[in-house]
């Protein structure tokens, strides 16, 4: 069975995207010949299948980690498929024509998955586990934890491809993976709502307050990680003392 890139698959279906302004909204048209809806559903099928594969892998790795280490690094997982309107707006914002080729080539987050964990150390542990999967290819990494955005945003981003097995071909499909702590996710969720409420132009005092909150979140993550490490050290010490006392009694 031959591996093909998603762009080649979509060209195979003769799928194109047209977008035009209608009053104040955005109207989408999908033209593929005689079977418009089926073709669009097939495109979504491929991205949805890629998401399910990543989700399943993460659930299995989390279960394995619990079995081996008696600990779950993943708190929960969220996933979504970008809407057609969002895809077109992103292309237009970057000065690109709304074609399926541009969509696949330049929009890397059509399929997105967010992995929420407890501690910052879990983020890198999970990223390493993803990178070690043989059928996942890591295309790029953006470490916004070490290098936060100016807004204060922190997260670990990976663009990967995963093979989607169809009946007659294998389609390599891009997925964006975001890994962050519960605290980072809380901040990012509120920042996102504020960003859209002010259409990306929030007052300066609100931006400054968000940056201060981001610093508080970073401090909270650091303190919680330190506390967890101290608890683990105490727990390991008690286990060692218990093991030694059993040896002495034996």
PDB file of N, CA and C in Angstrom, residues 23-109:
ATOM      1  N   UNK A  23     -22.279  40.139   2.941  1.00  0.00           N
ATOM      2  CA  UNK A  23     -22.607  41.073   4.006  1.00  0.00           C
ATOM      3  C   UNK A  23     -21.407  41.167   4.937  1.00  0.00           C
ATOM      4  N   UNK A  24     -21.583  40.789   6.229  1.00  0.00           N
ATOM      5  CA  UNK A  24     -20.474  40.886   7.173  1.00  0.00           C
ATOM      6  C   UNK A  24     -19.909  39.518   7.516  1.00  0.00           C
ATOM      7  N   UNK A  25     -20.448  38.486   6.915  1.00  0.00           N
ATOM      8  CA  UNK A  25     -19.986  37.141   7.223  1.00  0.00           C
ATOM      9  C   UNK A  25     -19.086  36.582   6.143  1.00  0.00           C
ATOM     10  N   UNK A  26     -18.799  35.299   6.274  1.00  0.00           N
ATOM     11  CA  UNK A  26     -17.982  34.608   5.291  1.00  0.00           C
ATOM     12  C   UNK A  26     -18.792  33.449   4.738  1.00  0.00           C
ATOM     13  N   UNK A  27     -18.918  33.375   3.434  1.00  0.00           N
ATOM     14  CA  UNK A  27     -19.659  32.278   2.819  1.00  0.00           C
ATOM     15  C   UNK A  27     -18.671  31.291   2.212  1.00  0.00           C
ATOM     16  N   UNK A  28     -18.881  30.029   2.495  1.00  0.00           N
ATOM     17  CA  UNK A  28     -17.985  28.998   2.002  1.00  0.00           C
ATOM     18  C   UNK A  28     -18.645  28.225   0.874  1.00  0.00           C
ATOM     19  N   UNK A  29     -17.884  27.908  -0.150  1.00  0.00           N
ATOM     20  CA  UNK A  29     -18.352  27.042  -1.227  1.00  0.00           C
ATOM     21  C   UNK A  29     -17.296  25.971  -1.451  1.00  0.00           C
ATOM     22  N   UNK A  30     -17.754  24.729  -1.531  1.00  0.00           N
ATOM     23  CA  UNK A  30     -16.849  23.622  -1.779  1.00  0.00           C
ATOM     24  C   UNK A  30     -17.240  22.974  -3.095  1.00  0.00           C
ATOM     25  N   UNK A  31     -16.346  23.060  -4.064  1.00  0.00           N
ATOM     26  CA  UNK A  31     -16.659  22.539  -5.388  1.00  0.00           C
ATOM     27  C   UNK A  31     -15.730  21.386  -5.739  1.00  0.00           C
ATOM     28  N   UNK A  32     -16.336  20.244  -5.996  1.00  0.00           N
ATOM     29  CA  UNK A  32     -15.548  19.062  -6.334  1.00  0.00           C
ATOM     30  C   UNK A  32     -16.132  18.321  -7.523  1.00  0.00           C
ATOM     31  N   UNK A  33     -17.013  18.956  -8.223  1.00  0.00           N
ATOM     32  CA  UNK A  33     -17.624  18.255  -9.338  1.00  0.00           C
ATOM     33  C   UNK A  33     -19.056  17.896  -8.996  1.00  0.00           C
ATOM     34  N   UNK A  34     -19.385  16.616  -9.003  1.00  0.00           N
ATOM     35  CA  UNK A  34     -20.775  16.204  -8.825  1.00  0.00           C
ATOM     36  C   UNK A  34     -21.104  15.767  -7.411  1.00  0.00           C
ATOM     37  N   UNK A  35     -20.093  15.558  -6.545  1.00  0.00           N
ATOM     38  CA  UNK A  35     -20.361  15.036  -5.214  1.00  0.00           C
ATOM     39  C   UNK A  35     -19.680  15.920  -4.173  1.00  0.00           C
ATOM     40  N   UNK A  36     -20.174  17.163  -4.052  1.00  0.00           N
ATOM     41  CA  UNK A  36     -19.536  18.147  -3.177  1.00  0.00           C
ATOM     42  C   UNK A  36     -19.457  17.693  -1.733  1.00  0.00           C
ATOM     43  N   UNK A  37     -20.600  17.326  -1.165  1.00  0.00           N
ATOM     44  CA  UNK A  37     -20.656  17.015   0.264  1.00  0.00           C
ATOM     45  C   UNK A  37     -19.837  15.786   0.593  1.00  0.00           C
ATOM     46  N   UNK A  38     -19.951  14.759  -0.211  1.00  0.00           N
ATOM     47  CA  UNK A  38     -19.195  13.531   0.032  1.00  0.00           C
ATOM     48  C   UNK A  38     -17.698  13.803   0.028  1.00  0.00           C
ATOM     49  N   UNK A  39     -17.238  14.624  -0.884  1.00  0.00           N
ATOM     50  CA  UNK A  39     -15.809  14.912  -0.984  1.00  0.00           C
ATOM     51  C   UNK A  39     -15.320  15.686   0.239  1.00  0.00           C
ATOM     52  N   UNK A  40     -16.100  16.695   0.677  1.00  0.00           N
ATOM     53  CA  UNK A  40     -15.721  17.447   1.870  1.00  0.00           C
ATOM     54  C   UNK A  40     -15.716  16.538   3.096  1.00  0.00           C
ATOM     55  N   UNK A  41     -16.700  15.665   3.184  1.00  0.00           N
ATOM     56  CA  UNK A  41     -16.757  14.728   4.312  1.00  0.00           C
ATOM     57  C   UNK A  41     -15.561  13.789   4.297  1.00  0.00           C
ATOM     58  N   UNK A  42     -15.088  13.451   3.108  1.00  0.00           N
ATOM     59  CA  UNK A  42     -13.923  12.581   3.010  1.00  0.00           C
ATOM     60  C   UNK A  42     -12.665  13.279   3.506  1.00  0.00           C
ATOM     61  N   UNK A  43     -12.574  14.581   3.217  1.00  0.00           N
ATOM     62  CA  UNK A  43     -11.446  15.371   3.721  1.00  0.00           C
ATOM     63  C   UNK A  43     -11.467  15.385   5.246  1.00  0.00           C
ATOM     64  N   UNK A  44     -12.618  15.683   5.832  1.00  0.00           N
ATOM     65  CA  UNK A  44     -12.763  15.722   7.283  1.00  0.00           C
ATOM     66  C   UNK A  44     -12.514  14.345   7.884  1.00  0.00           C
ATOM     67  N   UNK A  45     -12.917  13.312   7.166  1.00  0.00           N
ATOM     68  CA  UNK A  45     -12.687  11.944   7.629  1.00  0.00           C
ATOM     69  C   UNK A  45     -11.212  11.681   7.863  1.00  0.00           C
ATOM     70  N   UNK A  46     -10.368  12.140   6.940  1.00  0.00           N
ATOM     71  CA  UNK A  46      -8.931  11.903   7.054  1.00  0.00           C
ATOM     72  C   UNK A  46      -8.356  12.620   8.271  1.00  0.00           C
ATOM     73  N   UNK A  47      -8.712  13.895   8.452  1.00  0.00           N
ATOM     74  CA  UNK A  47      -8.214  14.643   9.607  1.00  0.00           C
ATOM     75  C   UNK A  47      -8.747  14.063  10.920  1.00  0.00           C
ATOM     76  N   UNK A  48     -10.028  13.691  10.918  1.00  0.00           N
ATOM     77  CA  UNK A  48     -10.628  13.111  12.128  1.00  0.00           C
ATOM     78  C   UNK A  48      -9.966  11.784  12.487  1.00  0.00           C
ATOM     79  N   UNK A  49      -9.658  11.003  11.471  1.00  0.00           N
ATOM     80  CA  UNK A  49      -8.985   9.729  11.705  1.00  0.00           C
ATOM     81  C   UNK A  49      -7.593   9.941  12.295  1.00  0.00           C
ATOM     82  N   UNK A  50      -6.898  10.964  11.803  1.00  0.00           N
ATOM     83  CA  UNK A  50      -5.562  11.285  12.335  1.00  0.00           C
ATOM     84  C   UNK A  50      -5.658  11.670  13.807  1.00  0.00           C
ATOM     85  N   UNK A  51      -6.670  12.467  14.159  1.00  0.00           N
ATOM     86  CA  UNK A  51      -6.866  12.855  15.554  1.00  0.00           C
ATOM     87  C   UNK A  51      -7.139  11.641  16.439  1.00  0.00           C
ATOM     88  N   UNK A  52      -8.003  10.752  15.957  1.00  0.00           N
ATOM     89  CA  UNK A  52      -8.333   9.559  16.756  1.00  0.00           C
ATOM     90  C   UNK A  52      -7.103   8.713  16.998  1.00  0.00           C
ATOM     91  N   UNK A  53      -6.250   8.612  15.995  1.00  0.00           N
ATOM     92  CA  UNK A  53      -5.028   7.821  16.167  1.00  0.00           C
ATOM     93  C   UNK A  53      -4.130   8.416  17.241  1.00  0.00           C
ATOM     94  N   UNK A  54      -3.950   9.733  17.208  1.00  0.00           N
ATOM     95  CA  UNK A  54      -3.106  10.386  18.208  1.00  0.00           C
ATOM     96  C   UNK A  54      -3.719  10.239  19.602  1.00  0.00           C
ATOM     97  N   UNK A  55      -5.029  10.446  19.707  1.00  0.00           N
ATOM     98  CA  UNK A  55      -5.714  10.312  20.997  1.00  0.00           C
ATOM     99  C   UNK A  55      -5.554   8.909  21.566  1.00  0.00           C
ATOM    100  N   UNK A  56      -5.744   7.904  20.708  1.00  0.00           N
ATOM    101  CA  UNK A  56      -5.621   6.519  21.160  1.00  0.00           C
ATOM    102  C   UNK A  56      -4.208   6.220  21.634  1.00  0.00           C
ATOM    103  N   UNK A  57      -3.216   6.701  20.887  1.00  0.00           N
ATOM    104  CA  UNK A  57      -1.821   6.494  21.289  1.00  0.00           C
ATOM    105  C   UNK A  57      -1.552   7.105  22.660  1.00  0.00           C
ATOM    106  N   UNK A  58      -2.055   8.327  22.879  1.00  0.00           N
ATOM    107  CA  UNK A  58      -1.828   9.008  24.148  1.00  0.00           C
ATOM    108  C   UNK A  58      -2.509   8.271  25.304  1.00  0.00           C
ATOM    109  N   UNK A  59      -3.698   7.756  25.072  1.00  0.00           N
ATOM    110  CA  UNK A  59      -4.413   7.008  26.111  1.00  0.00           C
ATOM    111  C   UNK A  59      -3.675   5.719  26.472  1.00  0.00           C
ATOM    112  N   UNK A  60      -3.140   5.048  25.450  1.00  0.00           N
ATOM    113  CA  UNK A  60      -2.388   3.804  25.696  1.00  0.00           C
ATOM    114  C   UNK A  60      -1.106   4.112  26.467  1.00  0.00           C
ATOM    115  N   UNK A  61      -0.379   5.156  26.067  1.00  0.00           N
ATOM    116  CA  UNK A  61       0.856   5.532  26.755  1.00  0.00           C
ATOM    117  C   UNK A  61       0.576   5.943  28.194  1.00  0.00           C
ATOM    118  N   UNK A  62      -0.538   6.635  28.408  1.00  0.00           N
ATOM    119  CA  UNK A  62      -0.910   7.046  29.761  1.00  0.00           C
ATOM    120  C   UNK A  62      -1.223   5.833  30.639  1.00  0.00           C
ATOM    121  N   UNK A  63      -1.941   4.855  30.047  1.00  0.00           N
ATOM    122  CA  UNK A  63      -2.256   3.621  30.779  1.00  0.00           C
ATOM    123  C   UNK A  63      -0.991   2.840  31.105  1.00  0.00           C
ATOM    124  N   UNK A  64      -0.076   2.793  30.132  1.00  0.00           N
ATOM    125  CA  UNK A  64       1.184   2.084  30.352  1.00  0.00           C
ATOM    126  C   UNK A  64       1.992   2.754  31.457  1.00  0.00           C
ATOM    127  N   UNK A  65       2.007   4.087  31.452  1.00  0.00           N
ATOM    128  CA  UNK A  65       2.758   4.821  32.468  1.00  0.00           C
ATOM    129  C   UNK A  65       2.182   4.544  33.860  1.00  0.00           C
ATOM    130  N   UNK A  66       0.857   4.449  33.940  1.00  0.00           N
ATOM    131  CA  UNK A  66       0.208   4.119  35.202  1.00  0.00           C
ATOM    132  C   UNK A  66       0.611   2.716  35.659  1.00  0.00           C
ATOM    133  N   UNK A  67       0.664   1.786  34.718  1.00  0.00           N
ATOM    134  CA  UNK A  67       1.013   0.395  35.030  1.00  0.00           C
ATOM    135  C   UNK A  67       2.458   0.285  35.519  1.00  0.00           C
ATOM    136  N   UNK A  68       3.371   0.998  34.862  1.00  0.00           N
ATOM    137  CA  UNK A  68       4.794   0.880  35.185  1.00  0.00           C
ATOM    138  C   UNK A  68       5.189   1.749  36.377  1.00  0.00           C
ATOM    139  N   UNK A  69       4.687   2.993  36.405  1.00  0.00           N
ATOM    140  CA  UNK A  69       5.144   3.961  37.401  1.00  0.00           C
ATOM    141  C   UNK A  69       4.079   4.338  38.433  1.00  0.00           C
ATOM    142  N   UNK A  70       2.871   3.767  38.287  1.00  0.00           N
ATOM    143  CA  UNK A  70       1.759   4.106  39.190  1.00  0.00           C
ATOM    144  C   UNK A  70       1.481   5.609  39.194  1.00  0.00           C
ATOM    145  N   UNK A  71       1.518   6.176  38.007  1.00  0.00           N
ATOM    146  CA  UNK A  71       1.304   7.620  37.878  1.00  0.00           C
ATOM    147  C   UNK A  71       0.819   7.947  36.472  1.00  0.00           C
ATOM    148  N   UNK A  72      -0.181   8.848  36.362  1.00  0.00           N
ATOM    149  CA  UNK A  72      -0.693   9.286  35.061  1.00  0.00           C
ATOM    150  C   UNK A  72      -0.195  10.692  34.753  1.00  0.00           C
ATOM    151  N   UNK A  73       0.683  10.868  33.758  1.00  0.00           N
ATOM    152  CA  UNK A  73       1.158  12.217  33.416  1.00  0.00           C
ATOM    153  C   UNK A  73       0.103  13.062  32.717  1.00  0.00           C
ATOM    154  N   UNK A  74      -0.900  12.412  32.097  1.00  0.00           N
ATOM    155  CA  UNK A  74      -1.917  13.141  31.339  1.00  0.00           C
ATOM    156  C   UNK A  74      -3.184  13.294  32.176  1.00  0.00           C
ATOM    157  N   UNK A  75      -3.601  14.544  32.390  1.00  0.00           N
ATOM    158  CA  UNK A  75      -4.844  14.820  33.113  1.00  0.00           C
ATOM    159  C   UNK A  75      -6.050  14.605  32.204  1.00  0.00           C
ATOM    160  N   UNK A  76      -6.018  15.230  31.032  1.00  0.00           N
ATOM    161  CA  UNK A  76      -7.083  15.011  30.052  1.00  0.00           C
ATOM    162  C   UNK A  76      -6.626  15.481  28.673  1.00  0.00           C
ATOM    163  N   UNK A  77      -7.405  15.113  27.671  1.00  0.00           N
ATOM    164  CA  UNK A  77      -7.074  15.403  26.273  1.00  0.00           C
ATOM    165  C   UNK A  77      -8.271  16.081  25.606  1.00  0.00           C
ATOM    166  N   UNK A  78      -7.998  17.142  24.845  1.00  0.00           N
ATOM    167  CA  UNK A  78      -9.027  17.821  24.055  1.00  0.00           C
ATOM    168  C   UNK A  78      -8.628  17.757  22.584  1.00  0.00           C
ATOM    169  N   UNK A  79      -9.597  17.647  21.705  1.00  0.00           N
ATOM    170  CA  UNK A  79      -9.281  17.654  20.274  1.00  0.00           C
ATOM    171  C   UNK A  79     -10.355  18.415  19.511  1.00  0.00           C
ATOM    172  N   UNK A  80      -9.971  18.911  18.334  1.00  0.00           N
ATOM    173  CA  UNK A  80     -10.930  19.628  17.495  1.00  0.00           C
ATOM    174  C   UNK A  80     -10.460  19.672  16.055  1.00  0.00           C
ATOM    175  N   UNK A  81     -11.412  19.818  15.142  1.00  0.00           N
ATOM    176  CA  UNK A  81     -11.140  20.070  13.724  1.00  0.00           C
ATOM    177  C   UNK A  81     -11.463  21.536  13.451  1.00  0.00           C
ATOM    178  N   UNK A  82     -10.547  22.248  12.835  1.00  0.00           N
ATOM    179  CA  UNK A  82     -10.741  23.675  12.543  1.00  0.00           C
ATOM    180  C   UNK A  82     -11.911  23.835  11.579  1.00  0.00           C
ATOM    181  N   UNK A  83     -12.737  24.851  11.809  1.00  0.00           N
ATOM    182  CA  UNK A  83     -13.891  25.069  10.929  1.00  0.00           C
ATOM    183  C   UNK A  83     -13.440  25.600   9.570  1.00  0.00           C
ATOM    184  N   UNK A  84     -14.234  25.380   8.526  1.00  0.00           N
ATOM    185  CA  UNK A  84     -13.881  25.905   7.195  1.00  0.00           C
ATOM    186  C   UNK A  84     -13.681  27.416   7.208  1.00  0.00           C
ATOM    187  N   UNK A  85     -14.533  28.140   7.961  1.00  0.00           N
ATOM    188  CA  UNK A  85     -14.399  29.598   8.043  1.00  0.00           C
ATOM    189  C   UNK A  85     -13.049  29.994   8.640  1.00  0.00           C
ATOM    190  N   UNK A  86     -12.640  29.291   9.696  1.00  0.00           N
ATOM    191  CA  UNK A  86     -11.360  29.603  10.345  1.00  0.00           C
ATOM    192  C   UNK A  86     -10.181  29.318   9.423  1.00  0.00           C
ATOM    193  N   UNK A  87     -10.302  28.242   8.650  1.00  0.00           N
ATOM    194  CA  UNK A  87      -9.239  27.886   7.708  1.00  0.00           C
ATOM    195  C   UNK A  87      -9.057  28.986   6.674  1.00  0.00           C
ATOM    196  N   UNK A  88     -10.175  29.441   6.098  1.00  0.00           N
ATOM    197  CA  UNK A  88     -10.120  30.470   5.059  1.00  0.00           C
ATOM    198  C   UNK A  88      -9.610  31.794   5.625  1.00  0.00           C
ATOM    199  N   UNK A  89     -10.079  32.149   6.826  1.00  0.00           N
ATOM    200  CA  UNK A  89      -9.626  33.399   7.453  1.00  0.00           C
ATOM    201  C   UNK A  89      -8.122  33.376   7.703  1.00  0.00           C
ATOM    202  N   UNK A  90      -7.620  32.212   8.112  1.00  0.00           N
ATOM    203  CA  UNK A  90      -6.182  32.103   8.370  1.00  0.00           C
ATOM    204  C   UNK A  90      -5.384  32.242   7.082  1.00  0.00           C
ATOM    205  N   UNK A  91      -5.871  31.649   6.009  1.00  0.00           N
ATOM    206  CA  UNK A  91      -5.202  31.780   4.712  1.00  0.00           C
ATOM    207  C   UNK A  91      -5.214  33.233   4.235  1.00  0.00           C
ATOM    208  N   UNK A  92      -6.372  33.883   4.359  1.00  0.00           N
ATOM    209  CA  UNK A  92      -6.496  35.279   3.931  1.00  0.00           C
ATOM    210  C   UNK A  92      -5.591  36.185   4.762  1.00  0.00           C
ATOM    211  N   UNK A  93      -5.524  35.889   6.081  1.00  0.00           N
ATOM    212  CA  UNK A  93      -4.693  36.696   6.976  1.00  0.00           C
ATOM    213  C   UNK A  93      -3.226  36.618   6.587  1.00  0.00           C
ATOM    214  N   UNK A  94      -2.831  35.483   6.035  1.00  0.00           N
ATOM    215  CA  UNK A  94      -1.441  35.289   5.607  1.00  0.00           C
ATOM    216  C   UNK A  94      -1.241  35.594   4.125  1.00  0.00           C
ATOM    217  N   UNK A  95      -2.262  36.191   3.508  1.00  0.00           N
ATOM    218  CA  UNK A  95      -2.149  36.627   2.126  1.00  0.00           C
ATOM    219  C   UNK A  95      -2.139  35.500   1.110  1.00  0.00           C
ATOM    220  N   UNK A  96      -2.817  34.399   1.430  1.00  0.00           N
ATOM    221  CA  UNK A  96      -2.819  33.250   0.517  1.00  0.00           C
ATOM    222  C   UNK A  96      -4.222  32.974  -0.009  1.00  0.00           C
ATOM    223  N   UNK A  97      -4.261  32.504  -1.235  1.00  0.00           N
ATOM    224  CA  UNK A  97      -5.530  32.171  -1.874  1.00  0.00           C
ATOM    225  C   UNK A  97      -6.148  30.952  -1.202  1.00  0.00           C
ATOM    226  N   UNK A  98      -7.480  30.932  -1.151  1.00  0.00           N
ATOM    227  CA  UNK A  98      -8.186  29.837  -0.483  1.00  0.00           C
ATOM    228  C   UNK A  98      -8.317  28.628  -1.409  1.00  0.00           C
ATOM    229  N   UNK A  99      -7.228  27.886  -1.522  1.00  0.00           N
ATOM    230  CA  UNK A  99      -7.247  26.652  -2.302  1.00  0.00           C
ATOM    231  C   UNK A  99      -6.916  25.490  -1.387  1.00  0.00           C
ATOM    232  N   UNK A 100      -7.292  24.306  -1.803  1.00  0.00           N
ATOM    233  CA  UNK A 100      -7.038  23.134  -0.981  1.00  0.00           C
ATOM    234  C   UNK A 100      -5.538  22.888  -0.836  1.00  0.00           C
ATOM    235  N   UNK A 101      -4.779  23.191  -1.870  1.00  0.00           N
ATOM    236  CA  UNK A 101      -3.326  23.013  -1.804  1.00  0.00           C
ATOM    237  C   UNK A 101      -2.714  23.904  -0.726  1.00  0.00           C
ATOM    238  N   UNK A 102      -3.161  25.176  -0.666  1.00  0.00           N
ATOM    239  CA  UNK A 102      -2.670  26.087   0.356  1.00  0.00           C
ATOM    240  C   UNK A 102      -3.138  25.676   1.746  1.00  0.00           C
ATOM    241  N   UNK A 103      -4.356  25.189   1.807  1.00  0.00           N
ATOM    242  CA  UNK A 103      -4.914  24.736   3.085  1.00  0.00           C
ATOM    243  C   UNK A 103      -4.044  23.644   3.695  1.00  0.00           C
ATOM    244  N   UNK A 104      -3.692  22.662   2.901  1.00  0.00           N
ATOM    245  CA  UNK A 104      -2.899  21.533   3.397  1.00  0.00           C
ATOM    246  C   UNK A 104      -1.455  21.936   3.650  1.00  0.00           C
ATOM    247  N   UNK A 105      -0.922  22.800   2.802  1.00  0.00           N
ATOM    248  CA  UNK A 105       0.486  23.156   2.899  1.00  0.00           C
ATOM    249  C   UNK A 105       0.777  24.155   4.010  1.00  0.00           C
ATOM    250  N   UNK A 106      -0.129  25.128   4.197  1.00  0.00           N
ATOM    251  CA  UNK A 106       0.179  26.242   5.094  1.00  0.00           C
ATOM    252  C   UNK A 106      -0.624  26.276   6.400  1.00  0.00           C
ATOM    253  N   UNK A 107      -1.722  25.548   6.474  1.00  0.00           N
ATOM    254  CA  UNK A 107      -2.515  25.523   7.712  1.00  0.00           C
ATOM    255  C   UNK A 107      -2.202  24.216   8.446  1.00  0.00           C
ATOM    256  N   UNK A 108      -1.340  24.319   9.443  1.00  0.00           N
ATOM    257  CA  UNK A 108      -0.859  23.118  10.124  1.00  0.00           C
ATOM    258  C   UNK A 108      -1.747  22.645  11.260  1.00  0.00           C
ATOM    259  N   UNK A 109      -2.723  23.481  11.640  1.00  0.00           N
ATOM    260  CA  UNK A 109      -3.540  23.137  12.806  1.00  0.00           C
ATOM    261  C   UNK A 109      -4.989  22.841  12.443  1.00  0.00           C
TER     262      UNK A 109
END
